[in-house]
Amino acid sequence: MSSSKFTPDSSLDLLFSADLISTEVKSQLHPDVHIRPLASTDYHRGHLSVLSVLTVVTDPGEQAWLSQFNALRSSAPRSSPPTYYTIVVIDKPTDQIVGVGTVFIERKFLRGLGSVGHIEDIAVDKNQQGKKLGLRIIQALSYISENSGCYKTILNCSDANIPFYEKCGYQKKENEMAKYA
Ligand code: ACO
């Protein structure tokens, strides 16, 4: 294994603290991969390209990508914990992203001012699927949600992906409704 190109977390500008990533999940990863928060330089590590396994992706250009990164980082009111957590799995030898996922935290008036974690935009590079990276991403996002005090973590998916989420410990509940603008 060569990790000469790999950029360590300490030299990166991250969306949130790397301390919020489960050490148990990290310890279960193959040594050639690393899991961490999205970094401000990840536009150049194939972030959008990995997302394209999920849906059609339009590249907004680096500056617009960076503006979105900065807006998401400052989305929480000052002195409150972050609300938006995107994580990436990095292939260390190439320093490229091979998996992504997000959880954002909804704070409610219900459930004793409780919170709900919403998992979104899970994608694993086609060449890396079937190696438990998707499972580790869901475990890491669920850990963030639970550690943020969420009483539940939810997501929408296709019927084809139900068995995957069941393997991750999730159960089918209710239905999704959508209205596109
Ligand atoms: N049907 C049945 N079982 C599945 C499926 C599936 N579609 N996908 C994974 N599994 C099983 C695996 O066989 C494995 O089972 P095992 O523990 O018995 O061996 C377990 O689920 C974990 O699989 P992983 O290897 O972690 O899955 P992978 O890394 O390939 O990631 C993912 C799964 C994220 C669905 C990936 O295939 C992918 O990126 N697909 C395209 C994009 C997509 O559909 N994303 C999810 C959209 S939903 C959302 O974003 C909330």
CSV table of C-alpha atoms and ligand atoms in Angstrom, one decimal:
chain,number,residue,atom,x,y,z
A,1,MET,CA,0.0,0.0,0.0
A,2,SER,CA,1.3,3.5,-0.8
A,3,SER,CA,-0.3,6.4,1.0
A,4,SER,CA,2.2,9.0,-0.2
A,5,LYS,CA,-0.7,11.1,-1.8
A,6,PHE,CA,-2.9,10.9,1.3
A,7,THR,CA,-3.8,14.2,3.0
A,8,PRO,CA,-4.2,13.7,6.8
A,9,ASP,CA,-7.3,15.3,8.5
A,10,SER,CA,-5.0,17.7,10.5
A,11,SER,CA,-4.1,19.5,7.2
A,12,LEU,CA,-7.7,19.9,6.1
A,13,ASP,CA,-10.4,22.5,6.6
A,14,LEU,CA,-13.4,20.3,7.7
A,15,LEU,CA,-17.2,20.7,7.8
A,16,PHE,CA,-17.3,19.6,11.4
A,17,SER,CA,-15.0,18.1,14.0
A,18,ALA,CA,-13.4,14.7,13.1
A,19,ASP,CA,-13.9,13.7,16.7
A,20,LEU,CA,-17.6,13.1,16.0
A,21,ILE,CA,-16.8,10.1,13.8
A,22,SER,CA,-17.2,6.8,15.6
A,23,THR,CA,-13.9,5.2,16.5
A,24,GLU,CA,-15.5,1.8,16.4
A,25,VAL,CA,-16.6,2.4,12.8
A,26,LYS,CA,-13.1,3.7,12.0
A,27,SER,CA,-11.5,0.5,13.5
A,28,GLN,CA,-13.7,-1.7,11.2
A,29,LEU,CA,-12.5,-0.1,8.0
A,30,HIS,CA,-9.9,-1.7,5.7
A,31,PRO,CA,-6.5,0.1,6.3
A,32,ASP,CA,-6.6,1.5,2.7
A,33,VAL,CA,-9.6,3.6,3.5
A,34,HIS,CA,-10.3,6.4,5.9
A,35,ILE,CA,-13.6,8.1,7.0
A,36,ARG,CA,-13.8,11.8,7.9
A,37,PRO,CA,-15.9,14.9,7.6
A,38,LEU,CA,-16.2,16.6,4.2
A,39,ALA,CA,-13.3,19.0,3.6
A,40,SER,CA,-13.2,22.4,1.8
A,41,THR,CA,-10.8,20.9,-0.8
A,42,ASP,CA,-12.9,17.8,-1.6
A,43,TYR,CA,-14.2,19.3,-4.8
A,44,HIS,CA,-10.8,18.0,-6.2
A,45,ARG,CA,-11.2,14.6,-4.6
A,46,GLY,CA,-14.1,13.5,-6.8
A,47,HIS,CA,-17.0,14.4,-4.4
A,48,LEU,CA,-19.5,15.1,-7.2
A,49,SER,CA,-18.3,12.2,-9.3
A,50,VAL,CA,-19.1,9.7,-6.4
A,51,LEU,CA,-22.6,11.4,-6.0
A,52,SER,CA,-23.3,10.7,-9.7
A,53,VAL,CA,-23.9,7.0,-8.9
A,54,LEU,CA,-27.0,8.2,-7.0
A,55,THR,CA,-28.4,10.7,-9.5
A,56,VAL,CA,-27.6,13.1,-12.4
A,57,VAL,CA,-25.1,15.6,-11.0
A,58,THR,CA,-24.5,19.1,-12.5
A,59,ASP,CA,-21.1,20.5,-11.6
A,60,PRO,CA,-21.6,24.1,-10.4
A,61,GLY,CA,-17.9,24.9,-10.6
A,62,GLU,CA,-15.4,25.1,-7.7
A,63,GLN,CA,-16.3,28.5,-6.4
A,64,ALA,CA,-20.0,27.7,-6.1
A,65,TRP,CA,-19.2,24.4,-4.6
A,66,LEU,CA,-17.1,26.2,-2.0
A,67,SER,CA,-19.8,28.7,-1.2
A,68,GLN,CA,-22.2,25.9,-0.6
A,69,PHE,CA,-19.6,24.2,1.7
A,70,ASN,CA,-19.2,27.5,3.7
A,71,ALA,CA,-23.0,28.0,3.9
A,72,LEU,CA,-23.5,24.5,5.3
A,73,ARG,CA,-20.8,25.0,7.8
A,74,SER,CA,-22.3,28.2,9.2
A,75,SER,CA,-25.9,26.9,9.0
A,76,ALA,CA,-26.2,26.4,12.8
A,77,PRO,CA,-26.8,29.5,14.9
A,78,ARG,CA,-23.6,30.7,16.6
A,79,SER,CA,-22.7,28.7,19.7
A,80,SER,CA,-25.1,25.9,18.7
A,81,PRO,CA,-23.8,22.5,17.5
A,82,PRO,CA,-23.7,22.0,13.7
A,83,THR,CA,-26.9,20.8,12.0
A,84,TYR,CA,-25.4,19.4,8.8
A,85,TYR,CA,-22.9,16.6,8.7
A,86,THR,CA,-21.5,15.2,5.5
A,87,ILE,CA,-18.9,12.4,5.7
A,88,VAL,CA,-16.6,10.9,3.1
A,89,VAL,CA,-14.7,7.7,2.7
A,90,ILE,CA,-11.3,8.3,1.2
A,91,ASP,CA,-9.2,5.7,-0.7
A,92,LYS,CA,-5.8,6.5,0.9
A,93,PRO,CA,-3.5,5.4,-2.0
A,94,THR,CA,-5.2,7.9,-4.4
A,95,ASP,CA,-6.6,10.4,-1.8
A,96,GLN,CA,-9.9,10.3,-3.7
A,97,ILE,CA,-13.4,10.0,-2.4
A,98,VAL,CA,-15.1,6.6,-2.8
A,99,GLY,CA,-18.1,7.0,-0.6
A,100,VAL,CA,-20.3,9.8,0.8
A,101,GLY,CA,-23.3,10.4,3.1
A,102,THR,CA,-25.0,13.1,5.0
A,103,VAL,CA,-27.2,13.4,8.2
A,104,PHE,CA,-28.8,16.7,9.1
A,105,ILE,CA,-30.4,17.3,12.5
A,106,GLU,CA,-34.0,18.7,12.8
A,107,ARG,CA,-34.8,20.3,16.1
A,108,LYS,CA,-38.5,20.0,17.0
A,109,PHE,CA,-41.0,21.5,19.4
A,110,LEU,CA,-42.5,18.0,19.8
A,111,ARG,CA,-41.1,15.1,21.8
A,112,GLY,CA,-39.9,17.4,24.6
A,113,LEU,CA,-38.0,19.6,22.2
A,114,GLY,CA,-36.5,16.5,20.7
A,115,SER,CA,-34.4,16.1,17.5
A,116,VAL,CA,-34.6,13.8,14.5
A,117,GLY,CA,-31.7,12.8,12.2
A,118,HIS,CA,-32.4,12.7,8.5
A,119,ILE,CA,-30.0,10.6,6.4
A,120,GLU,CA,-29.5,11.8,2.8
A,121,ASP,CA,-27.4,11.3,-0.3
A,122,ILE,CA,-25.6,8.0,0.3
A,123,ALA,CA,-23.4,6.9,-2.5
A,124,VAL,CA,-20.5,4.4,-2.9
A,125,ASP,CA,-18.3,4.4,-6.0
A,126,LYS,CA,-19.3,1.6,-8.4
A,127,ASN,CA,-15.9,-0.1,-8.1
A,128,GLN,CA,-16.0,-0.1,-4.3
A,129,GLN,CA,-19.6,-1.4,-3.8
A,130,GLY,CA,-20.1,-4.6,-1.8
A,131,LYS,CA,-17.1,-4.0,0.5
A,132,LYS,CA,-19.2,-2.8,3.5
A,133,LEU,CA,-18.4,0.9,2.9
A,134,GLY,CA,-22.1,1.8,2.6
A,135,LEU,CA,-22.8,0.0,5.9
A,136,ARG,CA,-19.9,1.9,7.6
A,137,ILE,CA,-21.2,5.2,6.3
A,138,ILE,CA,-24.7,4.5,7.7
A,139,GLN,CA,-23.2,3.4,11.0
A,140,ALA,CA,-21.1,6.6,11.2
A,141,LEU,CA,-24.1,8.8,10.4
A,142,SER,CA,-26.4,7.0,12.9
A,143,TYR,CA,-23.7,7.5,15.6
A,144,ILE,CA,-23.6,11.2,14.9
A,145,SER,CA,-27.4,11.4,15.0
A,146,GLU,CA,-27.6,9.4,18.2
A,147,ASN,CA,-24.8,11.5,19.8
A,148,SER,CA,-26.6,14.7,18.8
A,149,GLY,CA,-29.5,13.4,21.0
A,150,CYS,CA,-31.8,12.4,18.2
A,151,TYR,CA,-34.6,10.1,19.3
A,152,LYS,CA,-34.8,8.6,15.8
A,153,THR,CA,-32.9,8.6,12.5
A,154,ILE,CA,-34.9,8.3,9.3
A,155,LEU,CA,-34.3,8.2,5.5
A,156,ASN,CA,-36.1,7.6,2.2
A,157,CYS,CA,-35.0,5.0,-0.3
A,158,SER,CA,-36.1,2.9,-3.2
A,159,ASP,CA,-37.6,-0.6,-2.8
A,160,ALA,CA,-34.4,-2.0,-4.2
A,161,ASN,CA,-32.3,-0.5,-1.3
A,162,ILE,CA,-34.6,-1.7,1.5
A,163,PRO,CA,-32.5,-4.9,2.1
A,164,PHE,CA,-29.4,-2.8,2.4
A,165,TYR,CA,-30.9,-0.5,5.0
A,166,GLU,CA,-32.3,-3.5,6.9
A,167,LYS,CA,-28.7,-4.9,7.0
A,168,CYS,CA,-27.8,-1.5,8.6
A,169,GLY,CA,-30.5,-2.0,11.3
A,170,TYR,CA,-33.3,0.2,9.8
A,171,GLN,CA,-37.0,-0.9,9.5
A,172,LYS,CA,-39.6,0.1,6.9
A,173,LYS,CA,-42.0,2.7,8.4
A,174,GLU,CA,-44.8,4.7,6.7
A,175,ASN,CA,-44.5,6.2,3.1
A,176,GLU,CA,-42.7,9.0,1.4
A,177,MET,CA,-44.7,11.9,-0.3
A,178,ALA,CA,-43.1,14.3,-2.7
A,179,LYS,CA,-44.0,17.5,-4.6
A,180,TYR,CA,-41.5,18.7,-7.1
A,181,ALA,CA,-41.4,22.5,-7.9
B,1,ACO,N1,-30.0,-5.4,-2.1
B,1,ACO,C1,-29.7,-6.3,-1.1
B,1,ACO,N2,-28.7,-6.3,-0.3
B,1,ACO,C2,-27.8,-5.3,-0.4
B,1,ACO,C3,-28.0,-4.2,-1.4
B,1,ACO,C4,-29.1,-4.3,-2.2
B,1,ACO,N3,-29.4,-3.4,-3.1
B,1,ACO,N4,-27.0,-3.4,-1.3
B,1,ACO,C5,-26.2,-3.8,-0.3
B,1,ACO,N5,-26.7,-5.0,0.2
B,1,ACO,C6,-26.2,-5.8,1.4
B,1,ACO,C7,-24.8,-6.3,1.1
B,1,ACO,O1,-24.8,-7.5,0.4
B,1,ACO,C8,-24.2,-6.5,2.5
B,1,ACO,O2,-24.8,-7.6,3.1
B,1,ACO,P1,-23.9,-8.6,4.0
B,1,ACO,O3,-23.6,-7.9,5.2
B,1,ACO,O4,-24.8,-9.8,4.2
B,1,ACO,O5,-22.7,-9.0,3.2
B,1,ACO,C9,-24.9,-5.2,3.3
B,1,ACO,O6,-26.0,-4.9,2.5
B,1,ACO,C10,-23.9,-4.1,3.3
B,1,ACO,O7,-23.6,-3.7,2.0
B,1,ACO,P2,-22.4,-2.7,1.6
B,1,ACO,O8,-21.2,-3.5,1.0
B,1,ACO,O9,-22.0,-1.9,2.8
B,1,ACO,O10,-23.0,-1.9,0.5
B,1,ACO,P3,-22.3,-0.8,-0.5
B,1,ACO,O11,-21.0,-0.4,0.0
B,1,ACO,O12,-22.3,-1.4,-1.9
B,1,ACO,O13,-23.3,0.4,-0.4
B,1,ACO,C11,-25.2,1.4,-1.5
B,1,ACO,C12,-24.7,0.2,-0.7
B,1,ACO,C13,-25.0,2.7,-0.8
B,1,ACO,C14,-26.7,1.3,-1.7
B,1,ACO,C15,-24.5,1.4,-2.9
B,1,ACO,O14,-24.8,0.2,-3.6
B,1,ACO,C16,-24.8,2.6,-3.8
B,1,ACO,O15,-24.1,3.6,-3.7
B,1,ACO,N6,-25.8,2.5,-4.6
B,1,ACO,C17,-26.1,3.6,-5.6
B,1,ACO,C18,-26.7,4.8,-4.9
B,1,ACO,C19,-27.8,4.5,-4.0
B,1,ACO,O16,-28.8,3.8,-4.3
B,1,ACO,N7,-27.7,5.1,-2.8
B,1,ACO,C20,-28.7,5.0,-1.7
B,1,ACO,C21,-29.8,6.0,-1.9
B,1,ACO,S1,-30.9,6.2,-0.6
B,1,ACO,C22,-30.4,7.5,0.4
B,1,ACO,O17,-29.5,8.2,-0.1
B,1,ACO,C23,-31.0,7.8,1.7
